[in-house]
Amino acid sequence: MEPLDSLASIYPESRFSRDAAFQAAFESDGLTVFRAKPRAVVIPESAEEVIQTIRWCHEHAVPFVARGSGTSLSGGSLPVADGIVIALNRLNRILKIDPVERIAVVEPGVVNQHVSDAAASEGLYYAPDPSSQSICTIGGNLAFNSGGAHCLKYGMTSNHVIGCKAVLATGEVVTMGGESLETVGPDFTGLFVGSEGLFGVAIEITLRLLPKPEQFHTVLVGYDSLQAAGDAVSAVIDSGLLPGALEIMDALSIEAAEAAVACGYPPGAAAVLIVELEGPREKIEQERQQLDEILTSTEPFAQRVAVDEADRLFIWKGRKSAFSAVGRLSPDFLVQDGVVPRSRLGEALVRIQQLSAEANIRVANVFHAGDGNLHPLIMFDGSQPGALHRAEELAAKLSRLCIEMGGSITGEHGVGMEKRDFLPEMFDEPTIRMMHRIREAMDPKVIANPGKMFPGKEAPALSKVGLHPLEKAGVISRE
Amino acid sequence: MNEPSETRPNPSEDQTLDTPESLEQLRDAVQSSPRVLAVGQRTKPPLSETDATLVCTRRLSGITEYEPSEFTFTALAGTPLTEITDTLAQRGQYLPFDPVLAGAGSTLGGAVGAGLSGSGRFRYGGIRDFLLGAKFISGEGEWIEAGGKVVKNAAGFDIPKLLVGSLGRYGVMAELTFKVFPQPVAQLSLGIKCSTHELARQRMARVAKSRWELFAIDYQPDPGIVHLRLGGPPQANDQIAEEIQTEWSGEVTNIPLSESIWAKTSELNFGPHDTVLKVPTTGPKMQQLCETLESAEGVTLHASLAGQLVWIAVSGNTRLRSIDTLLQSLGLSGLMVRGNGTCWLGSENGAGMAIGSQMQRAIKQAMDPTAKFPELPFPELIASQ
């Protein structure tokens, strides 16, 4: 019997595929620059099927990649050529919402937004909000320690995962953490979150829920220079306020968002800043006065406060659609994700503009200004010979810029395929060796998402570049 | 299995205490002994009970980087927590998780190794959530620099988190980077009288998910008071406090901060007891613990995090055997952070713990292949099947 036949025997025919046409849907993820053909795609409907699949992979030393909605922007869910794709979308049950302990226990295929939807009637929500939250899954969020616009105040996915049951690449099923905010012993859950699928697959995840903020105060501010917007961020931070979000978009990204969703941002603005306060109404009433005074002192040329929830979402729509909207300005683009110390944002933006001019490549900028998390968007036309290569060269310079400035090569997208060559530039050899040892402790045969995070030889051939089909359809957007 | 009543010789009596004054000396100290454990000011003696050579980091002290507008600082591992909290306070910032045993002299490295957070952990997260980066010496004598120095970073494995609660069994921490927050303009403390533990649990659950966004929710089973801490502009605090007082009319007291429990709780000061256990739990089990130990002599309980953490304070070791049995029956695990004896009590299955996992051993092997540091003094913390 072919080894693959024994894997097939775990599944009914409809949930096991070796069919090339079917598999085409799984060849790529949100980083469309890479593609690879898996050997088979399996669609488990139970944790037990995931366990059996991974034990099969371990026994036969066949690589596997777990996949949720395939929205990874770092190529994290790109299949391994000749490996197995474990599509987890049908493990989408919310197993428990406990309003008393304020936790949710979910399967990995549950969509991020669905957790908050399920908790809403209890006045609770799940805080991490990547822009793709209407489609990305908790399993993927956990694997890549996803961020979002509200990390400054609430932290990343890791801050909200308090327990996890996982099947390691060895086939061992382990439970880390629990239902309490506290644990004793090393924080194994913290290590597992953000491990990019290199340890195994989470099959049951316990999330912390927070009380839904009673009130938001969302302000859209227009400036005539990026520098002025950056200075405004410093003024807000230095005031002692702790906004839920502090976001900046530059002129090019404003233009794109306006063209895509007519978000009504101030015409002619060189930059817009979105500041959002949130909390009990009494607190917002006090803090909004303080914020108003600060923003007035920054001499904006336009300022608008969201009048209701619909207006607030309208302001956010421009921000959240900005990156996919850039597809209207350019046939192709690379999304970068890097972090610099927040106080060096202005300097970083000047350097980005210089590098952009030198390369003669347009770069739009959207960033989580409160976190120093940059998202330069490198525009190019993939139909022009060498254009992709030049865009990637510029992307590499931007990653190195972040390292040089004391930041990080990724704030929230993960290393994946995209940044794996830069990991050894950010960390020294002993640290990388330790990471390898930890990985081998979890996955001695190196079958769990191989080729990601660390430089390696498993890179599939480069092919098509462009918007993800779901982005074209307007279903998802990039953070 | 653990022997909670067992006492061992005080390690300081028969172990050389090396106190390096530079990072180079620290590495030399690690390399010159076959088996090493780092300590700071030894404010949590049970966690360093071992026959390994003790290397003390208390002379590796000082904040090396602090830029308030970055919301981050970096400090040497031996820096006293008080130095950090004082420095941050001068710039209107703080570590929101109420660092534990700062007044007793605890160091930053000790706080990370022990994995302790106080009542403030409830609102914005614990020490694990604010630790961004760590520089430490591996058992092979190599410097490892994991994590980063910026508030957001998703590159590589989150090794700093693994160090939280590791009791120094994976490496010797030398320098740590933390995220900080602006201090709330003002704080206000309220107490709600509760006649039963069940009522206290219900009220904690009610306030925990309320619109008020409380900074801390604790419970003193004796004399039966749920304590709430509000943070924000004073006028807002007053308005919210008024609403809480209306909700439980006649049962809510405004407690001056100087008389509030928060500072005592952070110092694990729960009365005339020499032993304190940290027990992660959930609301229902907190209630069971309170009910079962209500009339136990020489035992004081204190619940934090709206009932998800119970501190059990005990006088002497004689009660520990029965508490161990109780924790086991409830499926809970306890870490002894103050006192004299082995640091582990309770269930091997509490909070997802069981003997048999390969993972915990494999991670120890990966972090410390030459077994330079002592074994984790726990049963397997990761349940396995």
PDB file of C-alpha atoms in Angstrom, chain B residues 95-350:
ATOM      1  CA  LEU B  95       4.705  48.426  35.622  1.00  0.00           C
ATOM      2  CA  PRO B  96       0.945  47.808  35.773  1.00  0.00           C
ATOM      3  CA  PHE B  97       1.153  44.284  37.201  1.00  0.00           C
ATOM      4  CA  ASP B  98       2.087  45.397  40.745  1.00  0.00           C
ATOM      5  CA  PRO B  99       5.585  43.867  41.039  1.00  0.00           C
ATOM      6  CA  VAL B 100       5.743  41.389  43.900  1.00  0.00           C
ATOM      7  CA  LEU B 101       8.053  41.651  46.936  1.00  0.00           C
ATOM      8  CA  ALA B 102       9.615  44.917  45.752  1.00  0.00           C
ATOM      9  CA  GLY B 103       9.678  46.235  49.309  1.00  0.00           C
ATOM     10  CA  ALA B 104      11.376  43.052  50.483  1.00  0.00           C
ATOM     11  CA  GLY B 105      14.199  43.770  48.044  1.00  0.00           C
ATOM     12  CA  SER B 106      13.272  41.536  45.108  1.00  0.00           C
ATOM     13  CA  THR B 107      15.289  42.039  41.949  1.00  0.00           C
ATOM     14  CA  LEU B 108      14.014  42.260  38.402  1.00  0.00           C
ATOM     15  CA  GLY B 109      15.618  38.940  37.474  1.00  0.00           C
ATOM     16  CA  GLY B 110      14.093  37.269  40.501  1.00  0.00           C
ATOM     17  CA  ALA B 111      10.663  38.586  39.567  1.00  0.00           C
ATOM     18  CA  VAL B 112      10.965  37.110  36.071  1.00  0.00           C
ATOM     19  CA  GLY B 113      12.381  33.808  37.239  1.00  0.00           C
ATOM     20  CA  ALA B 114       9.646  33.391  39.824  1.00  0.00           C
ATOM     21  CA  GLY B 115       6.968  34.532  37.380  1.00  0.00           C
ATOM     22  CA  LEU B 116       5.103  36.523  39.995  1.00  0.00           C
ATOM     23  CA  SER B 117       2.582  39.271  39.303  1.00  0.00           C
ATOM     24  CA  GLY B 118       0.415  41.126  41.781  1.00  0.00           C
ATOM     25  CA  SER B 119      -3.159  42.324  41.808  1.00  0.00           C
ATOM     26  CA  GLY B 120      -2.655  44.779  38.917  1.00  0.00           C
ATOM     27  CA  ARG B 121      -2.156  41.829  36.593  1.00  0.00           C
ATOM     28  CA  PHE B 122      -5.922  41.805  36.220  1.00  0.00           C
ATOM     29  CA  ARG B 123      -6.252  44.785  33.883  1.00  0.00           C
ATOM     30  CA  TYR B 124      -3.317  44.851  31.474  1.00  0.00           C
ATOM     31  CA  GLY B 125      -1.542  41.536  31.978  1.00  0.00           C
ATOM     32  CA  GLY B 126       1.224  40.072  34.066  1.00  0.00           C
ATOM     33  CA  ILE B 127       4.993  40.107  34.083  1.00  0.00           C
ATOM     34  CA  ARG B 128       4.943  37.751  31.081  1.00  0.00           C
ATOM     35  CA  ASP B 129       3.035  40.341  29.087  1.00  0.00           C
ATOM     36  CA  PHE B 130       5.412  43.203  29.830  1.00  0.00           C
ATOM     37  CA  LEU B 131       8.720  41.374  29.351  1.00  0.00           C
ATOM     38  CA  LEU B 132      10.015  42.161  25.848  1.00  0.00           C
ATOM     39  CA  GLY B 133      13.568  40.897  25.752  1.00  0.00           C
ATOM     40  CA  ALA B 134      16.184  39.033  27.759  1.00  0.00           C
ATOM     41  CA  LYS B 135      19.935  38.707  27.615  1.00  0.00           C
ATOM     42  CA  PHE B 136      21.105  35.636  29.486  1.00  0.00           C
ATOM     43  CA  ILE B 137      23.943  33.154  29.735  1.00  0.00           C
ATOM     44  CA  SER B 138      23.293  29.644  28.587  1.00  0.00           C
ATOM     45  CA  GLY B 139      24.717  26.639  30.382  1.00  0.00           C
ATOM     46  CA  GLU B 140      27.384  26.521  27.707  1.00  0.00           C
ATOM     47  CA  GLY B 141      28.508  29.997  28.685  1.00  0.00           C
ATOM     48  CA  GLU B 142      27.131  31.699  25.597  1.00  0.00           C
ATOM     49  CA  TRP B 143      25.278  34.992  25.625  1.00  0.00           C
ATOM     50  CA  ILE B 144      21.748  34.633  24.320  1.00  0.00           C
ATOM     51  CA  GLU B 145      19.845  37.768  23.349  1.00  0.00           C
ATOM     52  CA  ALA B 146      16.218  36.855  22.808  1.00  0.00           C
ATOM     53  CA  GLY B 147      13.166  38.970  22.108  1.00  0.00           C
ATOM     54  CA  GLY B 148      13.725  42.650  21.419  1.00  0.00           C
ATOM     55  CA  LYS B 149      13.820  46.138  22.824  1.00  0.00           C
ATOM     56  CA  VAL B 150      10.752  47.517  21.062  1.00  0.00           C
ATOM     57  CA  VAL B 151       7.156  47.173  22.248  1.00  0.00           C
ATOM     58  CA  LYS B 152       6.100  45.044  19.301  1.00  0.00           C
ATOM     59  CA  ASN B 153       8.103  42.153  17.929  1.00  0.00           C
ATOM     60  CA  ALA B 154       7.086  38.865  16.327  1.00  0.00           C
ATOM     61  CA  ALA B 155      10.508  37.653  15.169  1.00  0.00           C
ATOM     62  CA  GLY B 156      11.733  34.244  16.290  1.00  0.00           C
ATOM     63  CA  PHE B 157      10.577  32.127  19.206  1.00  0.00           C
ATOM     64  CA  ASP B 158       9.458  34.018  22.302  1.00  0.00           C
ATOM     65  CA  ILE B 159      12.213  32.704  24.550  1.00  0.00           C
ATOM     66  CA  PRO B 160      11.821  35.560  27.068  1.00  0.00           C
ATOM     67  CA  LYS B 161       8.348  34.249  27.928  1.00  0.00           C
ATOM     68  CA  LEU B 162       9.796  30.810  28.555  1.00  0.00           C
ATOM     69  CA  LEU B 163      12.104  32.341  31.164  1.00  0.00           C
ATOM     70  CA  VAL B 164       9.098  33.661  33.103  1.00  0.00           C
ATOM     71  CA  GLY B 165       8.496  31.189  35.916  1.00  0.00           C
ATOM     72  CA  SER B 166      11.498  29.058  34.934  1.00  0.00           C
ATOM     73  CA  LEU B 167      13.158  29.590  38.350  1.00  0.00           C
ATOM     74  CA  GLY B 168      16.515  30.156  36.690  1.00  0.00           C
ATOM     75  CA  ARG B 169      16.627  26.594  35.407  1.00  0.00           C
ATOM     76  CA  TYR B 170      17.226  27.602  31.769  1.00  0.00           C
ATOM     77  CA  GLY B 171      19.933  30.230  32.088  1.00  0.00           C
ATOM     78  CA  VAL B 172      21.310  33.128  34.082  1.00  0.00           C
ATOM     79  CA  MET B 173      19.525  36.348  33.242  1.00  0.00           C
ATOM     80  CA  ALA B 174      21.756  39.401  32.949  1.00  0.00           C
ATOM     81  CA  GLU B 175      19.654  42.121  31.347  1.00  0.00           C
ATOM     82  CA  LEU B 176      15.924  42.472  30.770  1.00  0.00           C
ATOM     83  CA  THR B 177      13.790  44.806  28.682  1.00  0.00           C
ATOM     84  CA  PHE B 178      10.254  45.669  29.707  1.00  0.00           C
ATOM     85  CA  LYS B 179       7.284  47.550  28.349  1.00  0.00           C
ATOM     86  CA  VAL B 180       5.823  50.161  30.698  1.00  0.00           C
ATOM     87  CA  PHE B 181       2.619  52.181  30.754  1.00  0.00           C
ATOM     88  CA  PRO B 182       1.662  55.668  31.842  1.00  0.00           C
ATOM     89  CA  GLN B 183       0.393  55.676  35.417  1.00  0.00           C
ATOM     90  CA  PRO B 184      -3.264  56.464  35.832  1.00  0.00           C
ATOM     91  CA  VAL B 185      -3.756  60.040  36.972  1.00  0.00           C
ATOM     92  CA  ALA B 186      -5.388  58.853  40.164  1.00  0.00           C
ATOM     93  CA  GLN B 187      -6.455  55.646  41.837  1.00  0.00           C
ATOM     94  CA  LEU B 188      -9.332  54.897  44.128  1.00  0.00           C
ATOM     95  CA  SER B 189     -10.022  51.893  46.294  1.00  0.00           C
ATOM     96  CA  LEU B 190     -13.373  50.457  47.350  1.00  0.00           C
ATOM     97  CA  GLY B 191     -14.356  47.574  49.578  1.00  0.00           C
ATOM     98  CA  ILE B 192     -17.591  45.590  49.225  1.00  0.00           C
ATOM     99  CA  LYS B 193     -18.677  43.621  52.263  1.00  0.00           C
ATOM    100  CA  CYS B 194     -19.699  40.079  51.369  1.00  0.00           C
ATOM    101  CA  SER B 195     -21.367  37.738  53.844  1.00  0.00           C
ATOM    102  CA  THR B 196     -20.354  34.514  52.084  1.00  0.00           C
ATOM    103  CA  HIS B 197     -17.572  33.365  49.785  1.00  0.00           C
ATOM    104  CA  GLU B 198     -20.165  32.499  47.172  1.00  0.00           C
ATOM    105  CA  LEU B 199     -21.518  36.025  47.242  1.00  0.00           C
ATOM    106  CA  ALA B 200     -17.993  37.378  46.932  1.00  0.00           C
ATOM    107  CA  ARG B 201     -17.384  35.195  43.899  1.00  0.00           C
ATOM    108  CA  GLN B 202     -20.611  36.336  42.277  1.00  0.00           C
ATOM    109  CA  ARG B 203     -19.824  39.973  42.889  1.00  0.00           C
ATOM    110  CA  MET B 204     -16.286  39.620  41.589  1.00  0.00           C
ATOM    111  CA  ALA B 205     -17.661  38.011  38.432  1.00  0.00           C
ATOM    112  CA  ARG B 206     -20.141  40.861  38.081  1.00  0.00           C
ATOM    113  CA  VAL B 207     -17.567  43.637  38.429  1.00  0.00           C
ATOM    114  CA  ALA B 208     -14.938  41.824  36.370  1.00  0.00           C
ATOM    115  CA  LYS B 209     -17.034  42.070  33.213  1.00  0.00           C
ATOM    116  CA  SER B 210     -18.519  45.461  33.973  1.00  0.00           C
ATOM    117  CA  ARG B 211     -18.122  48.621  31.930  1.00  0.00           C
ATOM    118  CA  TRP B 212     -16.032  50.093  34.770  1.00  0.00           C
ATOM    119  CA  GLU B 213     -12.790  48.490  33.603  1.00  0.00           C
ATOM    120  CA  LEU B 214     -11.386  47.939  37.058  1.00  0.00           C
ATOM    121  CA  PHE B 215      -7.646  47.804  37.539  1.00  0.00           C
ATOM    122  CA  ALA B 216      -7.682  45.174  40.285  1.00  0.00           C
ATOM    123  CA  ILE B 217     -10.249  42.930  41.983  1.00  0.00           C
ATOM    124  CA  ASP B 218      -9.147  41.095  45.142  1.00  0.00           C
ATOM    125  CA  TYR B 219     -10.946  39.286  47.921  1.00  0.00           C
ATOM    126  CA  GLN B 220     -10.090  38.964  51.579  1.00  0.00           C
ATOM    127  CA  PRO B 221     -12.118  35.949  52.798  1.00  0.00           C
ATOM    128  CA  ASP B 222     -11.574  37.142  56.334  1.00  0.00           C
ATOM    129  CA  PRO B 223     -13.253  39.607  56.998  1.00  0.00           C
ATOM    130  CA  GLY B 224     -15.157  39.004  53.751  1.00  0.00           C
ATOM    131  CA  ILE B 225     -14.365  42.048  51.639  1.00  0.00           C
ATOM    132  CA  VAL B 226     -14.041  42.326  47.873  1.00  0.00           C
ATOM    133  CA  HIS B 227     -11.558  45.090  47.088  1.00  0.00           C
ATOM    134  CA  LEU B 228     -11.761  47.091  43.876  1.00  0.00           C
ATOM    135  CA  ARG B 229      -9.170  49.462  42.437  1.00  0.00           C
ATOM    136  CA  LEU B 230     -10.108  52.108  39.915  1.00  0.00           C
ATOM    137  CA  GLY B 231      -7.637  54.103  37.839  1.00  0.00           C
ATOM    138  CA  GLY B 232      -8.109  57.238  35.790  1.00  0.00           C
ATOM    139  CA  PRO B 233      -8.984  60.911  36.110  1.00  0.00           C
ATOM    140  CA  PRO B 234     -10.153  61.594  39.699  1.00  0.00           C
ATOM    141  CA  GLN B 235     -13.557  62.888  38.666  1.00  0.00           C
ATOM    142  CA  ALA B 236     -14.184  59.769  36.570  1.00  0.00           C
ATOM    143  CA  ASN B 237     -13.087  57.528  39.442  1.00  0.00           C
ATOM    144  CA  ASP B 238     -15.478  59.328  41.788  1.00  0.00           C
ATOM    145  CA  GLN B 239     -18.409  59.001  39.388  1.00  0.00           C
ATOM    146  CA  ILE B 240     -17.796  55.285  38.844  1.00  0.00           C
ATOM    147  CA  ALA B 241     -17.331  54.729  42.577  1.00  0.00           C
ATOM    148  CA  GLU B 242     -20.657  56.416  43.197  1.00  0.00           C
ATOM    149  CA  GLU B 243     -22.378  54.044  40.800  1.00  0.00           C
ATOM    150  CA  ILE B 244     -20.771  51.024  42.488  1.00  0.00           C
ATOM    151  CA  GLN B 245     -21.884  52.335  45.879  1.00  0.00           C
ATOM    152  CA  THR B 246     -25.410  52.708  44.574  1.00  0.00           C
ATOM    153  CA  GLU B 247     -25.418  49.172  43.206  1.00  0.00           C
ATOM    154  CA  TRP B 248     -24.608  47.640  46.606  1.00  0.00           C
ATOM    155  CA  SER B 249     -25.994  50.334  48.800  1.00  0.00           C
ATOM    156  CA  GLY B 250     -24.690  50.271  52.358  1.00  0.00           C
ATOM    157  CA  GLU B 251     -22.140  47.550  51.673  1.00  0.00           C
ATOM    158  CA  VAL B 252     -19.487  49.570  49.850  1.00  0.00           C
ATOM    159  CA  THR B 253     -16.784  51.510  51.657  1.00  0.00           C
ATOM    160  CA  ASN B 254     -14.382  54.010  50.177  1.00  0.00           C
ATOM    161  CA  ILE B 255     -10.956  52.933  51.454  1.00  0.00           C
ATOM    162  CA  PRO B 256      -8.168  55.531  51.524  1.00  0.00           C
ATOM    163  CA  LEU B 257      -5.255  54.298  49.421  1.00  0.00           C
ATOM    164  CA  SER B 258      -2.963  54.548  52.412  1.00  0.00           C
ATOM    165  CA  GLU B 259      -5.112  51.953  54.178  1.00  0.00           C
ATOM    166  CA  SER B 260      -5.818  49.802  51.150  1.00  0.00           C
ATOM    167  CA  ILE B 261      -4.626  46.253  50.737  1.00  0.00           C
ATOM    168  CA  TRP B 262      -2.715  46.690  47.489  1.00  0.00           C
ATOM    169  CA  ALA B 263       0.746  47.403  48.855  1.00  0.00           C
ATOM    170  CA  LYS B 264       0.464  44.662  51.481  1.00  0.00           C
ATOM    171  CA  THR B 265      -0.704  42.216  48.857  1.00  0.00           C
ATOM    172  CA  SER B 266       2.258  43.021  46.601  1.00  0.00           C
ATOM    173  CA  GLU B 267       4.525  42.277  49.565  1.00  0.00           C
ATOM    174  CA  LEU B 268       2.679  39.008  50.194  1.00  0.00           C
ATOM    175  CA  ASN B 269       2.013  40.322  53.656  1.00  0.00           C
ATOM    176  CA  PHE B 270      -1.082  38.472  54.789  1.00  0.00           C
ATOM    177  CA  GLY B 271      -0.513  38.511  58.503  1.00  0.00           C
ATOM    178  CA  PRO B 272       1.946  36.811  60.852  1.00  0.00           C
ATOM    179  CA  HIS B 273       2.822  33.956  58.517  1.00  0.00           C
ATOM    180  CA  ASP B 274       6.190  32.772  57.306  1.00  0.00           C
ATOM    181  CA  THR B 275       5.052  30.692  54.357  1.00  0.00           C
ATOM    182  CA  VAL B 276       3.161  31.852  51.257  1.00  0.00           C
ATOM    183  CA  LEU B 277       1.932  29.730  48.373  1.00  0.00           C
ATOM    184  CA  LYS B 278       0.845  30.930  44.950  1.00  0.00           C
ATOM    185  CA  VAL B 279      -2.108  28.897  43.688  1.00  0.00           C
ATOM    186  CA  PRO B 280      -3.526  29.635  40.204  1.00  0.00           C
ATOM    187  CA  THR B 281      -7.199  28.753  40.238  1.00  0.00           C
ATOM    188  CA  THR B 282     -10.636  29.668  38.960  1.00  0.00           C
ATOM    189  CA  GLY B 283     -13.614  31.237  40.725  1.00  0.00           C
ATOM    190  CA  PRO B 284     -15.368  28.035  41.832  1.00  0.00           C
ATOM    191  CA  LYS B 285     -12.191  26.481  43.213  1.00  0.00           C
ATOM    192  CA  MET B 286     -11.266  29.722  44.926  1.00  0.00           C
ATOM    193  CA  GLN B 287     -14.617  29.491  46.684  1.00  0.00           C
ATOM    194  CA  GLN B 288     -13.946  25.874  47.670  1.00  0.00           C
ATOM    195  CA  LEU B 289     -10.532  26.797  49.050  1.00  0.00           C
ATOM    196  CA  CYS B 290     -12.045  29.626  51.072  1.00  0.00           C
ATOM    197  CA  GLU B 291     -14.808  27.424  52.447  1.00  0.00           C
ATOM    198  CA  THR B 292     -12.546  24.524  53.299  1.00  0.00           C
ATOM    199  CA  LEU B 293      -9.849  26.592  54.992  1.00  0.00           C
ATOM    200  CA  GLU B 294     -12.233  29.050  56.637  1.00  0.00           C
ATOM    201  CA  SER B 295     -11.638  27.892  60.167  1.00  0.00           C
ATOM    202  CA  ALA B 296      -8.140  26.497  59.707  1.00  0.00           C
ATOM    203  CA  GLU B 297      -5.843  27.862  62.347  1.00  0.00           C
ATOM    204  CA  GLY B 298      -2.676  29.593  61.211  1.00  0.00           C
ATOM    205  CA  VAL B 299      -3.872  29.951  57.622  1.00  0.00           C
ATOM    206  CA  THR B 300      -4.846  33.148  55.795  1.00  0.00           C
ATOM    207  CA  LEU B 301      -6.161  33.243  52.251  1.00  0.00           C
ATOM    208  CA  HIS B 302      -6.143  36.117  49.839  1.00  0.00           C
ATOM    209  CA  ALA B 303      -7.635  35.979  46.339  1.00  0.00           C
ATOM    210  CA  SER B 304      -6.494  38.182  43.458  1.00  0.00           C
ATOM    211  CA  LEU B 305      -7.442  38.527  39.789  1.00  0.00           C
ATOM    212  CA  ALA B 306     -11.170  38.280  40.502  1.00  0.00           C
ATOM    213  CA  GLY B 307     -10.596  34.854  42.009  1.00  0.00           C
ATOM    214  CA  GLN B 308      -8.125  33.400  39.489  1.00  0.00           C
ATOM    215  CA  LEU B 309      -5.221  33.433  41.906  1.00  0.00           C
ATOM    216  CA  VAL B 310      -5.167  32.528  45.585  1.00  0.00           C
ATOM    217  CA  TRP B 311      -2.294  33.299  47.913  1.00  0.00           C
ATOM    218  CA  ILE B 312      -2.277  30.877  50.844  1.00  0.00           C
ATOM    219  CA  ALA B 313      -0.294  32.151  53.829  1.00  0.00           C
ATOM    220  CA  VAL B 314       0.603  29.646  56.544  1.00  0.00           C
ATOM    221  CA  SER B 315       2.410  29.740  59.838  1.00  0.00           C
ATOM    222  CA  GLY B 316       4.982  26.984  60.063  1.00  0.00           C
ATOM    223  CA  ASN B 317       5.184  23.837  58.012  1.00  0.00           C
ATOM    224  CA  THR B 318       2.796  21.712  60.019  1.00  0.00           C
ATOM    225  CA  ARG B 319      -0.293  22.696  58.013  1.00  0.00           C
ATOM    226  CA  LEU B 320       1.387  22.159  54.659  1.00  0.00           C
ATOM    227  CA  ARG B 321       0.644  18.454  54.489  1.00  0.00           C
ATOM    228  CA  SER B 322      -3.096  18.991  54.729  1.00  0.00           C
ATOM    229  CA  ILE B 323      -2.979  21.915  52.287  1.00  0.00           C
ATOM    230  CA  ASP B 324      -1.058  19.736  49.876  1.00  0.00           C
ATOM    231  CA  THR B 325      -3.782  17.117  50.164  1.00  0.00           C
ATOM    232  CA  LEU B 326      -6.491  19.731  49.691  1.00  0.00           C
ATOM    233  CA  LEU B 327      -4.841  21.172  46.583  1.00  0.00           C
ATOM    234  CA  GLN B 328      -4.510  17.679  45.168  1.00  0.00           C
ATOM    235  CA  SER B 329      -8.173  16.950  45.793  1.00  0.00           C
ATOM    236  CA  LEU B 330      -9.127  20.138  43.967  1.00  0.00           C
ATOM    237  CA  GLY B 331      -6.702  19.480  41.128  1.00  0.00           C
ATOM    238  CA  LEU B 332      -4.746  22.624  41.948  1.00  0.00           C
ATOM    239  CA  SER B 333      -1.020  23.242  42.082  1.00  0.00           C
ATOM    240  CA  GLY B 334       0.856  25.549  44.390  1.00  0.00           C
ATOM    241  CA  LEU B 335       4.230  27.214  44.314  1.00  0.00           C
ATOM    242  CA  MET B 336       5.778  28.041  47.662  1.00  0.00           C
ATOM    243  CA  VAL B 337       7.391  31.440  47.275  1.00  0.00           C
ATOM    244  CA  ARG B 338       7.979  32.319  50.920  1.00  0.00           C
ATOM    245  CA  GLY B 339       8.934  29.913  53.664  1.00  0.00           C
ATOM    246  CA  ASN B 340      11.238  27.038  54.073  1.00  0.00           C
ATOM    247  CA  GLY B 341      10.887  23.781  52.203  1.00  0.00           C
ATOM    248  CA  THR B 342      10.305  22.321  48.822  1.00  0.00           C
ATOM    249  CA  CYS B 343       8.558  24.727  46.494  1.00  0.00           C
ATOM    250  CA  TRP B 344       5.970  22.459  44.941  1.00  0.00           C
ATOM    251  CA  LEU B 345       2.645  21.448  46.413  1.00  0.00           C
ATOM    252  CA  GLY B 346      -0.595  20.031  45.229  1.00  0.00           C
ATOM    253  CA  SER B 347      -1.746  18.222  42.183  1.00  0.00           C
ATOM    254  CA  GLU B 348       0.394  17.032  39.353  1.00  0.00           C
ATOM    255  CA  ASN B 349      -2.663  17.455  37.189  1.00  0.00           C
ATOM    256  CA  GLY B 350      -3.566  20.975  38.261  1.00  0.00           C
TER     257      GLY B 350
END
